[in-house]
Amino acid sequence: MAGILEALEENQCDAYVAYDSSDNEDMRYLSGFLATDPYIYVCRKDGGKFLIVSSMEELRARRESPCSIVTRTAAGFAELLQETGDAESATARMIQNFCGNRLLVPYSMPVGFARALEKTAEVSVDRDTVLSMRAKKTADEIEKIRAVQKKNEAGVALAVDAVRKAEVDENGGLLFEDSPLTSERLRAIMHEAFFRMGLDDKDTIASCGADTALPHAKGEGQLFANQPIVLDVFPRDIETGYFADMTRTISKGKPSDEICRMYEVVHEAKELAVSLIRAGVSGADVHNAAADYFAEKGYVTAGTSGFIHSLGHGVGLAIHENPSLSVRGGILEEGNVVTVEPGLYYPGIGG
């Protein structure tokens, strides 16, 4: 937690305080504790790390978290609640009593609670210390991401196999096991497989034809032969919380010559980008190299056409996190885990 201690020293604060549930990725990262109700994470300037939780959660928190555990009762919440008559004010006073008068809080802290805290202590806001810490993965984190990716590949392989085995009806639509193979059905095939593997997925993309020219269009209805089918799949491991992210473009039968050429150029851009990624290189340089390659091959980006998104992003406890492979991308460091997903999109042609 050197990053937090440095931020505390820089801001001359007594403690870093976060108040949220483990649905907040920073809370899960810092605490190692899963709870749907908000709890308090504290890192004091002396390096002490604490969770303040309800008595109901005490034993489970002691089992799951590496932090020292303090109950709200032990921290004086009940007496403060009786004194103030307001749970939010009592919580703020409890934090001030436990931590000191100068507090550093995350940018994501709810405004209402931050204002309550400001009535009892001097509050400074930290924007990205924990985000920067999360960007540099440990060996254990990398293994967790790799494990999710292997399961992701297995689930996507089932979807690809369904397209491969599909028959083509008189209108060019795909049929699988005697019924239409739709975007919804393809997502269901992956979803059921992921559920059995302990993964959670939502917003999975399985688009076809004209929809593939619209990044993040989920796709709907029957899939068709000789058309691009774009799969963008990013499940999360329910136990560890880590994501994986992968995109595949497939087709039942040969799509148009233009789509085939786009596919080859996108593949070449991806290989170029991967060859450039290393510690010390900027994400902007990698993104720009891919963008320049597309331009050299005659693919112009303008408005909603061309290479219209960033090359890639970090992945971890959030599907999109630092670092960025984009025009704003900073210097890459050892331990970063990034996606590399160039794309070309042209309405009327596909993507």
XYZ file of C-alpha atoms in Angstrom:
351
model
C 0.000 0.000 0.000
C 2.964 2.280 -0.612
C 0.898 4.352 -3.021
C -1.625 5.292 -0.354
C 1.071 6.110 2.186
C 2.761 8.380 -0.343
C -0.552 10.105 -1.059
C -1.143 10.606 2.660
C 2.270 12.197 3.063
C 1.799 14.391 -0.013
C -1.591 15.627 1.211
C -0.507 15.789 4.871
C -3.401 13.604 5.966
C -3.804 11.271 8.931
C -5.636 8.486 7.117
C -7.149 7.354 3.844
C -10.832 6.482 4.290
C -13.196 4.740 1.866
C -16.841 3.973 2.569
C -18.634 1.693 0.121
C -19.593 -1.920 -0.574
C -17.337 -4.407 -2.341
C -19.243 -3.662 -5.554
C -16.744 -0.810 -5.717
C -13.616 -2.346 -7.250
C -11.270 -0.222 -5.139
C -12.933 -1.438 -1.936
C -12.650 -5.050 -3.010
C -9.018 -4.547 -3.989
C -8.040 -2.822 -0.740
C -10.065 -4.902 1.698
C -10.265 -8.387 0.218
C -13.729 -8.509 1.790
C -17.059 -9.063 0.027
C -20.153 -7.350 1.378
C -23.173 -5.857 -0.336
C -23.679 -3.289 2.437
C -21.204 -0.407 2.835
C -18.311 -0.763 5.254
C -15.288 1.390 6.038
C -11.701 0.906 4.926
C -8.977 2.855 6.736
C -5.271 3.135 6.017
C -3.504 5.269 8.627
C -0.309 7.174 7.914
C 1.568 4.733 10.174
C 0.623 1.903 7.774
C -2.147 0.394 9.882
C -5.014 -0.984 7.776
C -8.461 -1.501 9.242
C -12.002 -2.411 8.303
C -14.840 -1.054 10.412
C -17.790 -3.424 9.988
C -21.026 -4.351 11.691
C -20.875 -6.976 14.432
C -22.763 -9.305 12.106
C -19.860 -9.221 9.640
C -16.986 -9.324 12.154
C -16.081 -13.013 12.040
C -16.388 -13.302 8.274
C -14.305 -10.153 7.784
C -11.591 -11.582 10.040
C -11.549 -14.711 7.895
C -11.497 -12.983 4.506
C -9.572 -9.737 4.929
C -5.882 -9.153 5.686
C -6.880 -5.925 7.450
C -7.382 -5.543 11.189
C -11.088 -5.718 11.996
C -12.933 -3.274 14.250
C -16.662 -3.379 14.831
C -18.790 -0.267 14.712
C -19.737 -0.982 18.312
C -16.092 -0.984 19.386
C -15.535 2.230 17.440
C -18.283 3.963 19.416
C -21.006 4.151 16.781
C -23.892 3.367 19.128
C -23.036 6.172 21.546
C -22.534 8.640 18.706
C -25.837 7.656 17.130
C -27.610 8.282 20.419
C -25.879 11.649 20.684
C -26.478 12.840 17.109
C -29.717 11.038 16.263
C -28.464 10.615 12.677
C -26.651 7.535 11.328
C -24.658 9.449 8.712
C -23.444 12.051 11.190
C -22.621 9.339 13.721
C -20.622 7.422 11.115
C -18.699 10.553 10.160
C -17.898 11.316 13.820
C -16.861 7.696 14.371
C -14.425 7.916 11.454
C -12.968 11.194 12.697
C -12.492 9.778 16.192
C -10.819 6.655 14.804
C -8.683 8.262 12.106
C -7.845 11.838 12.983
C -8.738 15.308 11.757
C -7.204 15.266 8.269
C -8.685 12.658 5.947
C -7.975 11.618 2.373
C -10.990 10.130 0.584
C -11.440 8.586 -2.875
C -12.963 10.486 -5.771
C -15.799 7.911 -5.822
C -17.004 8.631 -2.265
C -20.704 9.641 -2.356
C -21.009 13.427 -2.212
C -23.588 13.343 0.555
C -21.391 11.339 2.886
C -18.288 13.354 1.991
C -20.127 16.494 3.040
C -21.114 14.875 6.335
C -17.463 13.961 6.867
C -16.393 17.539 6.116
C -18.435 18.711 9.103
C -16.162 16.755 11.439
C -12.767 16.718 9.692
C -10.673 18.349 6.985
C -11.185 16.311 3.819
C -8.938 16.041 0.747
C -9.974 14.124 -2.359
C -7.689 11.595 -4.028
C -8.431 10.931 -7.684
C -6.409 7.979 -8.895
C -3.960 6.535 -6.349
C -5.797 3.228 -6.018
C -6.531 3.084 -9.748
C -2.790 3.363 -10.366
C -2.085 0.643 -7.812
C -4.640 -1.668 -9.441
C -3.091 -1.103 -12.868
C 0.090 -2.964 -11.846
C -0.979 -6.557 -11.356
C 0.745 -9.051 -9.094
C 1.637 -12.515 -10.350
C -1.396 -13.856 -8.474
C -3.714 -11.354 -10.171
C -2.315 -12.233 -13.583
C -2.987 -15.907 -12.933
C -6.576 -15.099 -11.944
C -7.101 -13.154 -15.169
C -5.489 -15.928 -17.190
C -7.827 -18.475 -15.582
C -10.885 -16.409 -16.544
C -9.570 -16.023 -20.080
C -9.201 -19.792 -20.498
C -12.819 -20.257 -19.460
C -13.824 -17.384 -21.726
C -12.171 -19.110 -24.665
C -13.997 -22.350 -23.856
C -17.372 -20.591 -23.784
C -16.726 -18.713 -27.025
C -15.601 -21.966 -28.658
C -19.092 -23.375 -28.039
C -20.643 -20.379 -29.795
C -18.242 -20.753 -32.724
C -19.051 -24.457 -32.909
C -22.786 -23.695 -33.054
C -22.205 -21.385 -36.029
C -19.971 -23.981 -37.655
C -22.615 -26.700 -37.300
C -25.510 -24.465 -38.333
C -27.383 -25.107 -41.578
C -28.512 -22.362 -43.925
C -32.190 -21.859 -44.756
C -33.586 -20.662 -48.097
C -33.212 -17.023 -46.981
C -29.618 -17.371 -45.868
C -30.545 -17.545 -42.172
C -28.722 -19.910 -39.845
C -30.485 -22.884 -38.276
C -29.060 -24.803 -35.337
C -30.710 -27.988 -34.143
C -33.742 -27.271 -36.354
C -34.474 -23.763 -35.068
C -33.159 -20.297 -35.964
C -29.736 -19.466 -34.582
C -30.164 -15.954 -33.203
C -27.927 -13.486 -31.430
C -29.935 -14.167 -28.283
C -29.459 -17.920 -28.597
C -25.732 -17.574 -29.207
C -25.439 -15.445 -26.055
C -27.438 -18.065 -24.138
C -25.045 -20.823 -25.245
C -22.129 -18.862 -23.817
C -24.030 -17.712 -20.742
C -25.014 -21.259 -19.741
C -21.436 -22.458 -20.183
C -20.056 -19.549 -18.172
C -22.540 -20.170 -15.361
C -21.337 -23.768 -15.063
C -17.734 -22.499 -14.953
C -18.414 -19.992 -12.173
C -18.448 -16.919 -14.383
C -20.927 -14.073 -14.623
C -21.470 -12.342 -17.954
C -23.676 -9.494 -19.105
C -23.911 -7.258 -22.162
C -22.234 -9.945 -24.280
C -22.170 -8.913 -27.920
C -23.182 -11.291 -30.702
C -23.966 -9.051 -33.651
C -24.290 -9.876 -37.333
C -24.243 -8.118 -40.674
C -25.025 -4.404 -40.618
C -25.046 -4.362 -36.798
C -21.331 -5.185 -36.747
C -20.636 -1.638 -37.976
C -21.979 -0.370 -34.641
C -19.467 -0.953 -31.825
C -21.181 -2.407 -28.745
C -24.460 -3.150 -30.562
C -25.505 -6.356 -28.761
C -27.178 -7.863 -31.831
C -30.643 -9.299 -32.133
C -32.551 -11.749 -34.284
C -31.427 -14.463 -36.650
C -27.829 -14.730 -37.771
C -27.059 -15.038 -41.474
C -24.571 -16.866 -43.650
C -21.815 -14.999 -45.508
C -22.005 -12.126 -43.011
C -19.559 -11.062 -40.305
C -20.558 -12.146 -36.809
C -18.795 -10.206 -34.062
C -18.476 -11.730 -30.588
C -17.289 -9.407 -27.813
C -17.277 -11.374 -24.587
C -16.103 -10.221 -21.157
C -17.131 -12.486 -18.253
C -16.155 -12.027 -14.608
C -15.091 -14.767 -12.227
C -17.695 -14.774 -9.464
C -15.223 -15.931 -6.799
C -12.197 -13.769 -7.593
C -13.948 -10.799 -9.215
C -11.497 -10.617 -12.127
C -12.562 -10.113 -15.743
C -11.277 -11.278 -19.095
C -12.122 -9.649 -22.412
C -11.935 -11.022 -25.937
C -13.379 -10.219 -29.351
C -13.721 -12.605 -32.281
C -15.079 -12.105 -35.806
C -16.413 -15.224 -37.503
C -18.625 -16.094 -40.474
C -20.621 -19.053 -41.749
C -19.435 -19.083 -45.338
C -17.370 -16.448 -47.083
C -18.389 -12.831 -46.455
C -17.824 -10.036 -48.967
C -14.347 -9.325 -50.309
C -14.365 -5.975 -48.490
C -15.100 -7.633 -45.126
C -12.362 -10.217 -45.765
C -9.847 -7.453 -46.528
C -10.892 -5.504 -43.430
C -10.456 -8.662 -41.354
C -6.914 -9.189 -42.635
C -5.889 -5.586 -42.042
C -7.368 -5.608 -38.506
C -5.445 -8.809 -37.769
C -2.234 -7.236 -39.063
C -2.832 -4.108 -36.957
C -3.321 -6.273 -33.893
C -0.078 -8.146 -34.508
C 1.749 -4.855 -35.004
C 0.368 -3.444 -31.741
C 1.233 -6.570 -29.766
C 4.810 -6.414 -31.068
C 5.181 -2.875 -29.707
C 3.852 -3.435 -26.193
C 6.507 -3.414 -23.490
C 7.318 -1.533 -20.312
C 8.430 2.021 -21.054
C 6.360 2.435 -24.236
C 3.373 4.774 -24.105
C -0.140 3.513 -24.722
C -0.586 6.489 -27.046
C 2.306 5.368 -29.245
C 0.869 1.854 -29.562
C -2.603 3.193 -30.389
C -1.225 5.651 -32.928
C 0.831 2.939 -34.624
C -2.342 0.932 -35.237
C -4.222 4.023 -36.417
C -1.397 4.934 -38.806
C -1.329 1.394 -40.168
C -5.025 1.566 -40.996
C -4.500 4.880 -42.762
C -1.589 3.439 -44.763
C -3.888 0.646 -45.918
C -6.465 3.162 -47.098
C -8.945 2.948 -44.229
C -9.969 6.489 -43.408
C -11.444 7.377 -40.023
C -14.115 10.074 -40.116
C -17.180 10.523 -37.921
C -18.712 7.099 -37.265
C -16.554 5.262 -39.809
C -13.128 3.703 -39.563
C -11.062 3.073 -36.420
C -13.381 4.909 -34.053
C -12.373 3.672 -30.603
C -9.282 3.183 -28.507
C -6.957 0.314 -29.273
C -7.322 -1.239 -25.835
C -7.582 -0.850 -22.091
C -6.531 -2.371 -18.838
C -8.564 -5.232 -17.411
C -8.772 -6.556 -13.867
C -11.424 -6.144 -11.185
C -13.127 -3.803 -13.668
C -13.606 -4.574 -17.327
C -12.227 -1.150 -18.225
C -9.399 0.182 -16.073
C -5.919 1.667 -16.390
C -3.755 1.747 -18.382
C -5.210 2.978 -21.667
C -4.064 2.195 -25.189
C -5.466 5.401 -26.654
C -4.422 8.873 -27.740
C -4.301 9.693 -24.000
C -2.412 6.559 -22.997
C 0.505 6.954 -20.611
C 3.686 4.944 -20.126
C 3.133 1.196 -19.771
C 4.675 -0.539 -16.768
C 5.590 -4.066 -15.838
C 2.506 -5.765 -14.439
C 0.004 -3.987 -16.686
C -2.593 -6.251 -18.309
C -4.190 -4.779 -21.429
C -6.531 -5.790 -24.210
C -5.511 -5.218 -27.822
C -8.639 -4.867 -29.927
C -8.319 -2.756 -33.060
C -11.391 -2.560 -35.262
C -12.774 -1.074 -38.462
C -16.413 -0.071 -38.838
C -18.173 1.151 -41.967
C -21.962 1.564 -42.051
C -23.371 -0.246 -45.056
C -20.444 -2.670 -45.094
C -19.972 -3.973 -41.550
C -17.237 -4.273 -38.972
